[in-house]
Amino acid sequence: MRTLTFLGVIVGLFSSLFYFLDSHLEKFYILEPTQLHELSKNAIAEHGNDTAAVVKYIWIFNNAGGAMGAMYIIHASITEYLIIFGTAVGTEGHTGRHTADDYFHIIRGTQLAYAPGTYTPEVYPQGSVHHLRRGDVKQYKMNDACFALEYARGWIPPMLFFGYVDTFTSTLDFPTLWRTTWVTAREMVGNLARMKL
Ligand SMILES: *[C@@H]1O[C@H](CO)[C@@H](O)[C@H](O)[C@H]1NC(C)=O
């Protein structure tokens, strides 16, 4: 009985803490979607389809994280991450249902998206932003080379599991998983040490 009461108190404390933090998430953010959109548009205006130069332009405005293949982690904390994500050959998949708002700034190519219940694709060309709201889910497709500056804000750790599941069930790319985990963890812990949630 005592154990149950104790558990109840713990659960109560944690859910209050969670609700408190969840309703104050805004306070932890250091990046702004509107500024990132400006940054992407300026980078494209400057370097067009020279995507390497566009990425470098964006990169120097931020602290460097770790680079790996087609994904560069620019910033990662418990409540935000900023990465360059993309493919040179096209891809399609499921966005997953996430615990964060996702802003996909297209710096090259076009992304198509489709939400259940609609009948025409959403089209996101170079220079536009695809905002996937927290909790929403869509199917997406990039026909050719497509790269984006992806910014997510909300609760980031649960989103990482989506990437893990993908590795275990389809890509089996464990070296990349390991590097992603290492760089993300290093960034998150580094930010926590600076009192950045
Ligand atoms: C990039 O390439 C696409 C297709 O090749 C073209 O439509 C677009 O205008 C180019 N963008 C810039 C900024 O040069």
CSV table of C-alpha atoms and ligand atoms in Angstrom, one decimal:
chain,number,residue,atom,x,y,z
A,1,MET,CA,0.0,0.0,0.0
A,2,ARG,CA,2.8,2.3,1.0
A,3,THR,CA,4.7,1.5,-2.2
A,4,LEU,CA,1.6,2.3,-4.3
A,5,THR,CA,1.1,5.7,-2.5
A,6,PHE,CA,4.8,6.4,-3.1
A,7,LEU,CA,4.5,5.4,-6.8
A,8,GLY,CA,1.4,7.6,-7.1
A,9,VAL,CA,3.3,10.6,-5.7
A,10,ILE,CA,6.2,10.0,-8.1
A,11,VAL,CA,3.9,9.7,-11.1
A,12,GLY,CA,2.0,12.8,-10.0
A,13,LEU,CA,5.2,14.8,-9.6
A,14,PHE,CA,6.5,13.7,-13.0
A,15,SER,CA,3.3,14.5,-14.8
A,16,SER,CA,3.1,17.9,-13.2
A,17,LEU,CA,6.7,18.6,-14.2
A,18,PHE,CA,6.0,17.4,-17.7
A,19,TYR,CA,2.9,19.6,-18.1
A,20,PHE,CA,4.7,22.5,-16.7
A,21,LEU,CA,7.7,22.1,-19.0
A,22,ASP,CA,5.4,21.3,-22.0
A,23,SER,CA,3.5,24.5,-21.6
A,24,HIS,CA,6.7,26.5,-21.2
A,25,LEU,CA,8.6,24.9,-24.2
A,26,GLU,CA,8.7,28.3,-26.0
A,27,LYS,CA,11.1,29.6,-23.4
A,28,PHE,CA,13.8,27.0,-24.2
A,29,TYR,CA,14.0,27.7,-27.9
A,30,ILE,CA,17.0,29.6,-29.3
A,31,LEU,CA,16.1,29.3,-33.0
A,32,GLU,CA,13.3,31.0,-34.9
A,33,PRO,CA,11.6,29.5,-38.0
A,34,THR,CA,11.2,32.8,-39.7
A,35,GLN,CA,14.9,33.6,-39.4
A,36,LEU,CA,15.8,30.1,-40.6
A,37,HIS,CA,13.6,30.7,-43.6
A,38,GLU,CA,15.3,34.0,-44.4
A,39,LEU,CA,18.7,32.3,-44.0
A,40,SER,CA,17.7,29.5,-46.4
A,41,LYS,CA,16.3,32.0,-49.0
A,42,ASN,CA,19.5,34.1,-48.7
A,43,ALA,CA,21.7,31.1,-49.1
A,44,ILE,CA,19.8,30.0,-52.3
A,45,ALA,CA,19.8,33.6,-53.7
A,46,GLU,CA,23.6,33.6,-53.2
A,47,HIS,CA,24.5,30.1,-54.4
A,48,GLY,CA,21.5,28.7,-56.3
A,49,ASN,CA,21.8,25.0,-57.0
A,50,ASP,CA,25.4,24.7,-55.8
A,51,THR,CA,24.0,22.9,-52.8
A,52,ALA,CA,27.4,22.3,-51.2
A,53,ALA,CA,27.9,26.1,-51.1
A,54,VAL,CA,24.4,26.6,-49.8
A,55,VAL,CA,25.0,24.2,-46.9
A,56,LYS,CA,28.3,25.9,-46.2
A,57,TYR,CA,26.6,29.3,-46.2
A,58,ILE,CA,24.1,28.0,-43.6
A,59,TRP,CA,26.7,26.2,-41.7
A,60,ILE,CA,28.9,29.3,-40.9
A,61,PHE,CA,25.9,30.9,-39.3
A,62,ASN,CA,25.7,28.2,-36.8
A,63,ASN,CA,28.0,26.3,-34.5
A,64,ALA,CA,29.3,23.2,-36.3
A,65,GLY,CA,28.0,19.9,-35.0
A,66,GLY,CA,29.1,16.7,-36.7
A,67,ALA,CA,28.9,15.9,-40.3
A,68,MET,CA,28.0,12.5,-41.7
A,69,GLY,CA,27.2,11.6,-45.3
A,70,ALA,CA,23.9,13.2,-46.3
A,71,MET,CA,23.1,14.4,-42.8
A,72,TYR,CA,24.7,17.3,-40.9
A,73,ILE,CA,23.7,17.9,-37.3
A,74,ILE,CA,24.1,21.7,-36.8
A,75,HIS,CA,22.3,21.9,-33.4
A,76,ALA,CA,20.7,19.3,-31.1
A,77,SER,CA,19.2,19.8,-27.7
A,78,ILE,CA,16.3,18.2,-25.8
A,79,THR,CA,13.8,20.7,-27.3
A,80,GLU,CA,15.4,21.6,-30.7
A,81,TYR,CA,17.4,20.3,-33.5
A,82,LEU,CA,18.7,21.7,-36.8
A,83,ILE,CA,20.1,19.5,-39.5
A,84,ILE,CA,20.7,19.4,-43.2
A,85,PHE,CA,18.8,16.4,-44.5
A,86,GLY,CA,18.5,15.2,-48.0
A,87,THR,CA,19.2,12.9,-50.8
A,88,ALA,CA,20.9,13.1,-54.2
A,89,VAL,CA,18.8,10.4,-55.8
A,90,GLY,CA,15.2,10.9,-54.4
A,91,THR,CA,13.4,9.0,-51.7
A,92,GLU,CA,9.9,8.6,-50.3
A,93,GLY,CA,8.5,7.6,-46.9
A,94,HIS,CA,6.4,8.3,-44.0
A,95,THR,CA,7.0,11.3,-41.8
A,96,GLY,CA,6.1,9.5,-38.6
A,97,ARG,CA,3.9,11.1,-35.9
A,98,HIS,CA,6.2,13.3,-33.9
A,99,THR,CA,6.4,15.1,-30.6
A,100,ALA,CA,7.8,18.2,-32.2
A,101,ASP,CA,6.9,20.8,-34.8
A,102,ASP,CA,9.0,20.3,-37.9
A,103,TYR,CA,10.0,23.0,-40.4
A,104,PHE,CA,11.5,21.6,-43.6
A,105,HIS,CA,13.2,24.5,-45.5
A,106,ILE,CA,13.8,23.2,-49.1
A,107,ILE,CA,17.2,24.4,-50.3
A,108,ARG,CA,17.2,22.2,-53.4
A,109,GLY,CA,14.7,20.3,-55.4
A,110,THR,CA,11.0,19.8,-54.6
A,111,GLN,CA,9.2,17.8,-51.9
A,112,LEU,CA,5.7,16.4,-52.3
A,113,ALA,CA,3.6,15.5,-49.3
A,114,TYR,CA,0.2,14.0,-48.8
A,115,ALA,CA,-1.9,14.0,-45.7
A,116,PRO,CA,-4.6,11.3,-45.2
A,117,GLY,CA,-8.0,12.7,-46.2
A,118,THR,CA,-6.8,14.9,-49.0
A,119,TYR,CA,-6.7,14.2,-52.7
A,120,THR,CA,-4.0,16.4,-54.2
A,121,PRO,CA,-0.4,16.6,-53.2
A,122,GLU,CA,1.1,19.5,-51.3
A,123,VAL,CA,4.1,20.8,-53.3
A,124,TYR,CA,7.1,22.4,-51.7
A,125,PRO,CA,9.6,23.9,-54.2
A,126,GLN,CA,13.1,25.3,-53.5
A,127,GLY,CA,12.9,28.2,-51.1
A,128,SER,CA,9.6,27.2,-49.5
A,129,VAL,CA,8.9,25.7,-46.0
A,130,HIS,CA,7.0,22.6,-45.2
A,131,HIS,CA,5.7,22.9,-41.7
A,132,LEU,CA,4.6,19.6,-40.3
A,133,ARG,CA,2.7,20.3,-37.1
A,134,ARG,CA,3.4,18.3,-33.9
A,135,GLY,CA,1.2,15.1,-34.0
A,136,ASP,CA,0.5,15.3,-37.7
A,137,VAL,CA,1.5,12.6,-40.1
A,138,LYS,CA,2.0,12.6,-43.8
A,139,GLN,CA,3.5,10.6,-46.7
A,140,TYR,CA,6.3,12.4,-48.5
A,141,LYS,CA,8.3,12.0,-51.7
A,142,MET,CA,11.3,13.7,-53.3
A,143,ASN,CA,11.6,12.7,-56.9
A,144,ASP,CA,15.2,13.8,-57.5
A,145,ALA,CA,17.9,15.4,-55.6
A,146,CYS,CA,16.3,17.3,-52.7
A,147,PHE,CA,17.9,18.8,-49.7
A,148,ALA,CA,16.4,20.7,-46.8
A,149,LEU,CA,17.4,22.6,-43.7
A,150,GLU,CA,15.3,20.8,-41.1
A,151,TYR,CA,14.4,22.5,-37.9
A,152,ALA,CA,12.4,20.7,-35.2
A,153,ARG,CA,11.1,22.1,-31.9
A,154,GLY,CA,9.3,20.3,-29.2
A,155,TRP,CA,10.3,17.1,-27.5
A,156,ILE,CA,13.2,15.7,-29.5
A,157,PRO,CA,14.3,12.5,-27.7
A,158,PRO,CA,11.1,10.5,-28.7
A,159,MET,CA,11.8,11.4,-32.3
A,160,LEU,CA,15.1,9.7,-32.2
A,161,PHE,CA,13.4,6.3,-31.8
A,162,PHE,CA,11.8,6.8,-35.1
A,163,GLY,CA,15.2,6.8,-36.7
A,164,TYR,CA,16.2,3.8,-34.7
A,165,VAL,CA,13.2,1.8,-35.7
A,166,ASP,CA,14.0,2.6,-39.3
A,167,THR,CA,17.6,1.4,-38.9
A,168,PHE,CA,16.5,-1.9,-37.3
A,169,THR,CA,13.7,-2.7,-39.7
A,170,SER,CA,15.0,-1.4,-43.0
A,171,THR,CA,18.3,0.3,-43.6
A,172,LEU,CA,20.5,-1.7,-41.2
A,173,ASP,CA,23.0,1.1,-41.4
A,174,PHE,CA,24.4,0.7,-37.9
A,175,PRO,CA,27.6,2.8,-38.4
A,176,THR,CA,25.5,5.8,-39.3
A,177,LEU,CA,23.1,5.1,-36.4
A,178,TRP,CA,26.1,5.0,-34.0
A,179,ARG,CA,27.5,8.2,-35.4
A,180,THR,CA,24.1,10.0,-35.3
A,181,THR,CA,23.6,8.8,-31.7
A,182,TRP,CA,27.1,9.9,-30.6
A,183,VAL,CA,26.9,13.3,-32.2
A,184,THR,CA,23.3,13.9,-31.0
A,185,ALA,CA,24.1,12.8,-27.4
A,186,ARG,CA,27.3,15.0,-27.4
A,187,GLU,CA,25.3,18.0,-28.6
A,188,MET,CA,22.4,17.4,-26.1
A,189,VAL,CA,24.7,16.9,-23.1
A,190,GLY,CA,26.8,19.9,-24.1
A,191,ASN,CA,23.7,22.1,-24.3
A,192,LEU,CA,22.4,20.7,-21.0
A,193,ALA,CA,25.7,21.6,-19.4
A,194,ARG,CA,25.1,25.2,-20.6
A,195,MET,CA,21.6,25.0,-19.0
A,196,LYS,CA,20.0,24.7,-22.4
A,197,LEU,CA,17.1,22.2,-22.3
B,1,LIG,C1,17.7,24.8,-59.6
B,1,LIG,O1,17.4,23.8,-60.6
B,1,LIG,C2,16.0,23.7,-60.8
B,1,LIG,C3,15.8,22.5,-61.8
B,1,LIG,O2,16.9,22.2,-62.4
B,1,LIG,C4,15.5,25.0,-61.5
B,1,LIG,O3,14.1,24.9,-61.8
B,1,LIG,C5,15.7,26.1,-60.4
B,1,LIG,O4,15.3,27.4,-61.0
B,1,LIG,C6,17.2,26.2,-60.0
B,1,LIG,N1,17.3,27.1,-59.0
B,1,LIG,C7,18.2,28.1,-58.9
B,1,LIG,C8,18.1,29.1,-57.8
B,1,LIG,O5,19.0,28.3,-59.8
